[in-house]
Coordinates of C-alpha atoms in Angstrom, one line a residue:
M1 CA 60.8 42.2 129.5
G2 CA 58.6 44.6 131.4
G3 CA 57.8 48.3 131.2
N4 CA 57.3 50.7 128.3
H5 CA 60.7 51.1 126.6
V6 CA 59.6 54.0 124.4
S7 CA 60.3 57.6 125.1
G8 CA 58.4 59.3 122.3
K9 CA 56.6 57.6 119.4
A10 CA 57.4 54.1 118.3
D11 CA 56.4 53.0 114.8
N12 CA 56.4 49.2 115.1
S13 CA 55.6 48.9 111.4
K14 CA 59.3 49.8 110.7
W15 CA 60.5 47.2 113.2
I16 CA 59.1 44.0 111.9
L17 CA 61.8 41.4 111.9
E18 CA 62.4 40.0 108.4
E19 CA 64.0 36.7 107.9
H20 CA 67.1 38.0 106.2
T21 CA 67.7 40.3 109.2
E22 CA 67.3 37.3 111.5
R23 CA 69.8 35.4 109.4
K24 CA 72.2 38.3 109.6
H25 CA 71.9 38.4 113.4
R26 CA 72.5 34.7 113.6
V27 CA 75.9 35.3 111.8
L28 CA 76.6 38.0 114.4
S29 CA 75.6 35.8 117.3
Y30 CA 77.5 32.8 116.1
Y31 CA 80.8 34.6 115.5
L32 CA 80.6 36.9 118.5
S33 CA 80.2 33.9 120.7
I34 CA 83.2 32.1 119.2
W35 CA 85.3 35.3 119.1
S36 CA 84.7 36.1 122.8
K37 CA 85.3 32.5 123.9
I38 CA 88.7 32.3 122.1
L39 CA 89.9 35.8 122.9
G40 CA 88.6 35.5 126.5
E41 CA 91.0 32.7 127.3
N42 CA 93.9 35.2 127.5
N43 CA 92.1 38.5 127.8
A44 CA 89.9 39.4 130.8
N45 CA 88.4 42.4 128.9
L46 CA 86.9 42.6 125.4
I47 CA 85.0 45.4 123.7
Y48 CA 82.0 45.1 121.3
W49 CA 81.0 48.1 119.2
D50 CA 77.6 48.5 117.6
F51 CA 77.8 51.7 115.4
F52 CA 74.2 51.6 114.2
A53 CA 72.5 50.1 117.2
G54 CA 68.9 50.7 116.3
R55 CA 66.3 50.4 119.1
G56 CA 67.3 47.0 120.4
D57 CA 64.3 44.8 119.7
Y58 CA 61.6 44.3 117.1
S59 CA 57.8 44.5 117.1
E60 CA 57.2 41.1 118.6
G61 CA 60.0 41.4 121.2
E62 CA 62.7 39.6 119.1
P63 CA 66.2 40.7 120.1
G64 CA 68.2 43.1 117.9
S65 CA 71.9 43.3 117.8
P66 CA 72.3 45.1 121.2
L67 CA 70.4 42.5 123.1
I68 CA 72.2 39.7 121.2
A69 CA 75.5 41.2 122.3
M70 CA 74.3 41.7 125.9
N71 CA 73.1 38.1 126.2
I72 CA 76.5 36.9 125.0
S73 CA 78.3 39.3 127.4
K74 CA 76.2 38.0 130.3
E75 CA 76.9 34.4 129.4
R76 CA 80.6 34.9 129.0
Y77 CA 80.9 36.7 132.4
E78 CA 78.9 34.0 134.2
S79 CA 80.6 31.0 132.5
G80 CA 84.1 32.5 132.3
N81 CA 87.0 30.9 130.5
S82 CA 88.5 27.5 130.9
L83 CA 90.0 28.5 134.3
G84 CA 86.6 29.8 135.5
R85 CA 87.7 33.5 135.3
P86 CA 85.0 35.9 134.2
I87 CA 85.3 37.3 130.7
S88 CA 84.1 40.9 130.7
I89 CA 82.7 42.2 127.3
T90 CA 82.0 45.9 127.4
C91 CA 79.3 46.6 124.9
V92 CA 79.3 50.1 123.3
F93 CA 76.1 51.1 121.4
I94 CA 75.9 54.3 119.3
E95 CA 72.6 55.4 117.8
E96 CA 71.9 58.7 115.9
D97 CA 68.1 58.5 115.7
K98 CA 66.7 60.1 118.9
N99 CA 63.6 58.0 119.2
C100 CA 65.7 54.8 118.8
Y101 CA 68.3 56.1 121.3
Y102 CA 65.7 56.7 124.0
Y103 CA 63.9 53.4 123.3
L104 CA 67.2 51.5 123.6
Q105 CA 68.2 53.4 126.7
N106 CA 65.0 52.4 128.5
L107 CA 65.2 48.8 127.2
L108 CA 68.8 48.4 128.5
R109 CA 68.0 50.0 131.8
D110 CA 65.0 47.7 132.2
L111 CA 66.9 44.5 131.4
Y112 CA 70.4 45.4 132.7
P113 CA 70.0 48.2 135.3
D114 CA 73.2 47.3 137.2
L115 CA 75.5 47.1 134.3
E116 CA 75.2 50.7 132.9
G117 CA 78.5 52.4 132.7
D118 CA 80.3 49.1 133.2
R119 CA 79.3 46.4 130.8
W120 CA 77.2 48.6 128.5
H121 CA 77.5 52.2 127.3
L122 CA 75.0 54.0 125.1
F123 CA 75.8 57.1 123.1
H124 CA 73.6 59.4 121.0
G125 CA 75.0 61.0 117.9
D126 CA 77.2 60.3 114.8
C127 CA 79.1 57.0 115.2
Q128 CA 82.3 58.3 113.5
K129 CA 82.5 61.4 115.7
K130 CA 81.7 59.5 118.9
Y131 CA 84.2 56.7 118.2
D132 CA 87.0 59.3 117.5
E133 CA 86.1 61.1 120.7
L134 CA 86.3 57.9 122.8
Q135 CA 89.7 57.1 121.3
I136 CA 91.2 60.2 123.0
S137 CA 89.3 59.7 126.3
E138 CA 91.2 60.7 129.4
N139 CA 91.5 59.0 132.8
D140 CA 92.8 55.7 131.3
S141 CA 89.5 54.9 129.7
I142 CA 88.9 51.3 128.6
F143 CA 88.3 52.6 125.1
T144 CA 92.0 53.6 124.8
K145 CA 93.4 50.3 125.9
R146 CA 95.0 47.9 123.5
I147 CA 92.5 45.0 124.0
P148 CA 90.6 42.9 121.5
Q149 CA 87.7 44.8 120.0
F150 CA 84.9 43.6 117.6
F151 CA 82.8 46.0 115.5
F152 CA 79.3 45.3 114.0
L153 CA 78.6 47.9 111.3
D154 CA 75.0 47.6 110.0
P155 CA 73.9 50.9 108.6
Y156 CA 70.5 51.8 107.2
G157 CA 71.9 53.2 104.0
P158 CA 75.4 54.4 102.9
I159 CA 78.3 52.6 104.7
L160 CA 81.2 54.3 106.5
P161 CA 84.0 56.0 104.6
L162 CA 87.0 53.7 103.9
E163 CA 89.2 56.0 105.8
M164 CA 87.2 55.3 109.0
L165 CA 87.4 51.6 108.4
K166 CA 91.2 52.0 107.9
R167 CA 91.5 53.7 111.3
I168 CA 89.5 50.9 113.0
M169 CA 91.4 48.1 111.4
A170 CA 94.8 49.7 111.8
K171 CA 94.9 48.1 115.3
P172 CA 95.8 44.4 114.9
R173 CA 93.4 43.1 117.5
H174 CA 90.3 44.7 115.9
E175 CA 87.8 42.7 113.8
M176 CA 84.5 43.7 112.1
I177 CA 81.5 42.4 110.3
L178 CA 79.9 45.0 108.0
N179 CA 76.8 45.2 105.9
F180 CA 77.8 46.3 102.4
M181 CA 74.7 48.0 100.9
V182 CA 75.5 47.1 97.3
E183 CA 72.0 47.8 96.0
W184 CA 72.2 51.4 97.3
I185 CA 75.6 51.9 95.7
N186 CA 74.5 50.4 92.4
R187 CA 71.5 52.7 92.4
F188 CA 73.4 55.9 93.0
T189 CA 76.7 55.3 91.1
T190 CA 75.9 58.0 88.6
D191 CA 74.0 60.3 91.0
K192 CA 75.9 63.6 91.3
I193 CA 74.4 64.3 94.7
Q194 CA 76.0 61.1 96.1
E195 CA 79.3 61.5 94.3
N196 CA 81.3 62.6 97.4
N197 CA 79.7 59.9 99.5
L198 CA 80.7 57.2 97.0
K199 CA 84.3 58.6 96.7
A200 CA 84.6 58.4 100.5
I201 CA 83.1 54.8 100.7
F202 CA 85.7 53.5 98.2
G203 CA 88.5 55.8 99.2
V204 CA 89.1 57.1 95.7
E205 CA 89.4 60.5 94.1
N206 CA 87.3 59.7 91.1
L207 CA 84.6 57.1 90.3
S208 CA 85.7 56.0 86.8
V209 CA 86.4 52.4 87.9
L210 CA 83.1 52.1 89.8
R211 CA 81.1 53.6 86.9
D212 CA 82.8 51.3 84.4
I213 CA 81.8 48.3 86.6
Q214 CA 78.3 49.6 86.9
V215 CA 77.6 49.1 83.2
T216 CA 79.0 45.5 83.1
E217 CA 76.7 42.5 82.7
N218 CA 76.9 41.6 86.5
P219 CA 77.4 44.9 88.3
I220 CA 76.3 43.7 91.8
P221 CA 78.9 41.0 92.4
N222 CA 81.5 43.1 90.5
I223 CA 81.0 46.2 92.6
T224 CA 81.3 44.0 95.7
E225 CA 84.6 42.5 94.5
Y226 CA 85.9 46.0 93.8
Y227 CA 84.9 47.1 97.3
I228 CA 86.7 44.1 98.8
S229 CA 89.8 45.1 96.8
R230 CA 89.6 48.6 98.3
L231 CA 89.3 47.1 101.8
M232 CA 92.5 45.1 101.2
A233 CA 94.5 47.6 99.2
D234 CA 97.6 49.4 100.5
D235 CA 96.0 52.7 99.6
G236 CA 92.7 51.5 101.0
A237 CA 91.7 50.1 104.4
R238 CA 94.7 47.7 104.4
V239 CA 92.6 44.8 105.8
K240 CA 94.6 41.6 105.6
Y241 CA 91.7 39.1 105.3
V242 CA 88.1 39.6 104.0
T243 CA 85.6 36.7 103.9
R244 CA 83.8 35.7 100.7
P245 CA 80.6 37.9 100.6
F246 CA 77.5 36.5 102.3
E247 CA 74.7 37.4 99.9
M248 CA 71.3 38.6 101.2
I249 CA 68.2 38.4 98.9
P250 CA 65.1 39.2 101.0
D251 CA 61.9 37.2 100.3
R252 CA 60.2 40.2 98.6
R253 CA 63.0 40.7 96.1
Q254 CA 64.6 38.8 93.3
S255 CA 68.0 40.6 93.4
T256 CA 70.7 41.2 96.0
L257 CA 70.1 43.9 98.6
Y258 CA 73.4 43.7 100.5
Y259 CA 76.3 41.5 101.4
I260 CA 77.8 40.7 104.8
L261 CA 81.6 40.9 104.9
G262 CA 83.9 39.8 107.7
C263 CA 87.2 41.7 108.1
T264 CA 90.2 40.7 110.2
N265 CA 94.0 40.8 110.3
N266 CA 94.2 37.4 112.0
P267 CA 94.3 34.0 110.1
L268 CA 92.3 32.3 112.8
G269 CA 89.7 35.1 112.6
I270 CA 89.1 34.6 108.8
Q271 CA 88.7 30.9 109.4
K272 CA 86.2 31.3 112.2
M273 CA 84.3 34.0 110.3
S274 CA 84.0 31.8 107.3
E275 CA 82.9 28.9 109.3
S276 CA 80.2 31.0 111.0
M277 CA 78.8 32.1 107.7
R278 CA 78.8 28.6 106.4
A279 CA 77.0 27.4 109.5
I280 CA 74.2 30.0 109.0
S281 CA 73.9 29.9 105.2
N282 CA 71.1 27.9 103.6
N283 CA 73.2 26.7 100.7
E284 CA 76.8 26.0 99.6
D285 CA 77.3 29.6 98.3
Y286 CA 77.2 31.7 101.5
S287 CA 73.9 33.2 100.9
Y288 CA 70.4 33.7 102.2
R289 CA 68.1 33.8 99.1
G290 CA 64.7 33.8 100.8
K291 CA 61.9 32.1 98.8
F292 CA 63.9 32.5 95.6
E293 CA 66.5 30.0 96.7
Y294 CA 65.4 27.6 93.9
Q295 CA 66.9 30.0 91.4
M296 CA 70.4 29.6 92.6
T297 CA 73.0 27.6 90.7
L298 CA 75.4 25.6 92.8
E299 CA 78.9 25.8 91.4
F300 CA 79.6 22.1 92.0
L301 CA 76.2 20.5 91.4
G302 CA 76.6 17.2 89.6
R303 CA 80.4 17.4 89.7
D304 CA 83.2 15.9 91.7
K305 CA 83.4 18.7 94.2
I306 CA 86.7 17.6 95.9
K307 CA 88.4 17.4 92.5
E308 CA 87.2 20.9 91.6
I309 CA 88.6 22.2 94.9
A310 CA 91.9 20.4 94.4
D311 CA 92.2 21.8 90.9
W312 CA 91.4 25.3 92.1
V313 CA 93.9 25.2 94.9
F314 CA 96.7 23.9 92.7
E315 CA 96.0 26.6 90.1
N316 CA 95.4 29.6 92.5
Y317 CA 97.7 29.0 95.5
I318 CA 100.9 30.4 94.0
E319 CA 103.3 29.7 96.8
T320 CA 105.5 26.6 96.3
E321 CA 105.7 25.7 100.0
A322 CA 103.1 26.2 102.8
N323 CA 101.4 24.4 105.6
F324 CA 97.7 23.3 105.7
E325 CA 96.6 26.3 107.8
L326 CA 98.0 28.8 105.3
I327 CA 96.2 27.1 102.4
Y328 CA 92.9 26.8 104.3
T329 CA 93.1 30.5 105.3
F330 CA 93.7 31.4 101.7
C331 CA 90.6 29.5 100.7
C332 CA 88.5 31.1 103.4
G333 CA 88.9 34.5 101.9
R334 CA 87.9 33.3 98.4
Q335 CA 85.6 30.3 98.6
T336 CA 83.0 28.7 100.9
W337 CA 84.6 25.3 101.4
S338 CA 84.8 23.6 104.8
R339 CA 88.0 22.6 106.5
S340 CA 87.3 18.9 105.8
E341 CA 86.7 19.6 102.1
V342 CA 90.0 21.5 101.7
R343 CA 91.7 18.7 103.6
D344 CA 90.3 16.0 101.3
A345 CA 91.4 18.1 98.3
I346 CA 95.0 18.4 99.6
L347 CA 95.0 14.6 100.1
Q348 CA 93.8 14.1 96.6
L349 CA 96.6 16.3 95.2
E350 CA 99.0 14.2 97.3
R351 CA 97.7 11.0 95.9
N352 CA 97.9 12.4 92.3
G353 CA 101.6 13.4 92.9
K354 CA 100.9 17.2 92.7
L355 CA 102.3 17.8 96.1
V356 CA 104.3 16.1 98.8
V357 CA 104.1 16.4 102.6
Q358 CA 107.5 16.8 104.3
P359 CA 107.3 16.1 108.1
K360 CA 109.0 18.5 110.4
S361 CA 112.6 17.6 111.3
G362 CA 112.6 14.8 113.9
R363 CA 108.9 14.1 113.7
K364 CA 106.8 11.4 112.0
R365 CA 103.6 12.0 110.1
V366 CA 100.6 10.3 111.6
G367 CA 98.3 8.8 109.0
N368 CA 96.9 11.4 106.6
T369 CA 97.3 14.3 109.0
F370 CA 99.0 17.5 108.1
S371 CA 99.7 19.1 111.5
D372 CA 102.3 21.9 110.8
H373 CA 104.2 19.8 108.3
T374 CA 105.4 21.5 105.1
I375 CA 103.4 21.0 101.9
V376 CA 105.4 21.3 98.8
F377 CA 103.6 21.7 95.5
Q378 CA 105.1 19.8 92.5
R379 CA 104.8 22.3 89.7
E380 CA 107.0 22.2 86.5

C-alpha cells in the first residue's frame, strides 16, 4: 500500500482499530464471502453497498469495510463460481465526511486503479439521498437492475430511518447487516432535540412505548427487541427474518455499546447470517464482551443443553407440521444454536414421543436424517 492516501488532514488518533470493530468486520467478511459464493453460482453480477464507508483503513494500515469488500470482490472475480465463470461484485461506497471521502478515494485509486467505475464506485454526500438518486439512474444502470444486493450499514451515531430500511428490504433479493447503536438511543430517549430522529428510527408517531421501555429494569436488550419488532412489523420495515442480536461491549466499557443485526427475506440467508455470527462470537451468546467476558452468564451452563433446546422448540414452535429447515430457520432468528444442536434436539423429541417423522411418499428415511421429510409434533 504505497503513496499518501490523505487529501487534507488525517487524524490517526480517531482511526485506531479497536477489537470490537475488528470483530464486527470479521462478521462482515465471513458473511459477505458466503453470500457472494452462494449467490454467485447463478448470478454473474452482485452489488455491495457501504453507506458509511469511512476512510477505508486504520492507523496501522488495517483494512476497513471498503477494503474488506474489495478483497472479497477481487477473490470472487478471480476464482469464479463452480463453473469457473467470474463473479463480479460491484462495490458502492458512500461517505459524507469530506476528509474521509478524499482519503478513501486516493486509497482505492492506489490499490485498484483499473476498477474505478466498474467494480467500485465512490460517492460523497448523504447516503439516503445518494441511494435514492441511484435507484432512478438512467441508461440502464446496474443500480436499477434486479440483482442480489447486500448492504452494510455501520453509522457513527443515529441509524437510518425505518422507512429507508423498508425501501431497501422491499426488494426480495436484498440483505443487510446493520449496527444498532442502542447506547445512543437509550441516552437520548427523553431528549426533545432527538425526538424526531427517534420517531423516524422506529417508524412511529409517538415515543410512548420506547420511553416506557427505557425505564424498565433492562432497557438495553428491551429497546433492541422493540427495534427488531419494528423491523419485522407490517407497519414497519417488513423484514421477514432478523438474527438474534450480536452484542458488542468494548474493552473500556462494562455495558453494551451496540448490537449487530442481520436482516434478510430468505430462509437460507438467516441461517448463514446466524452461522457467521456464531463462528465469530467468543461465547455461546452471540457477543463480543471484551475483557469483561468473565461477567457473562451462559444460559445453559451446567445444564443439559440439548434437553433445554428440545423443550424450547416444543413450547415455542407453534406449527403442528414442518420440516427440519423451517424449524432451524425459526431458531436462527431467536436463538444462537448450531444446526447440529437443533438436529440433536429434534431427535431427542422424537425419542421421547413428542414428534414423529413422516417420510415423503415413496421414499424411505435413511438413519436419523430428516431431509425434507415432514415432522409432526404430538401435542394434546
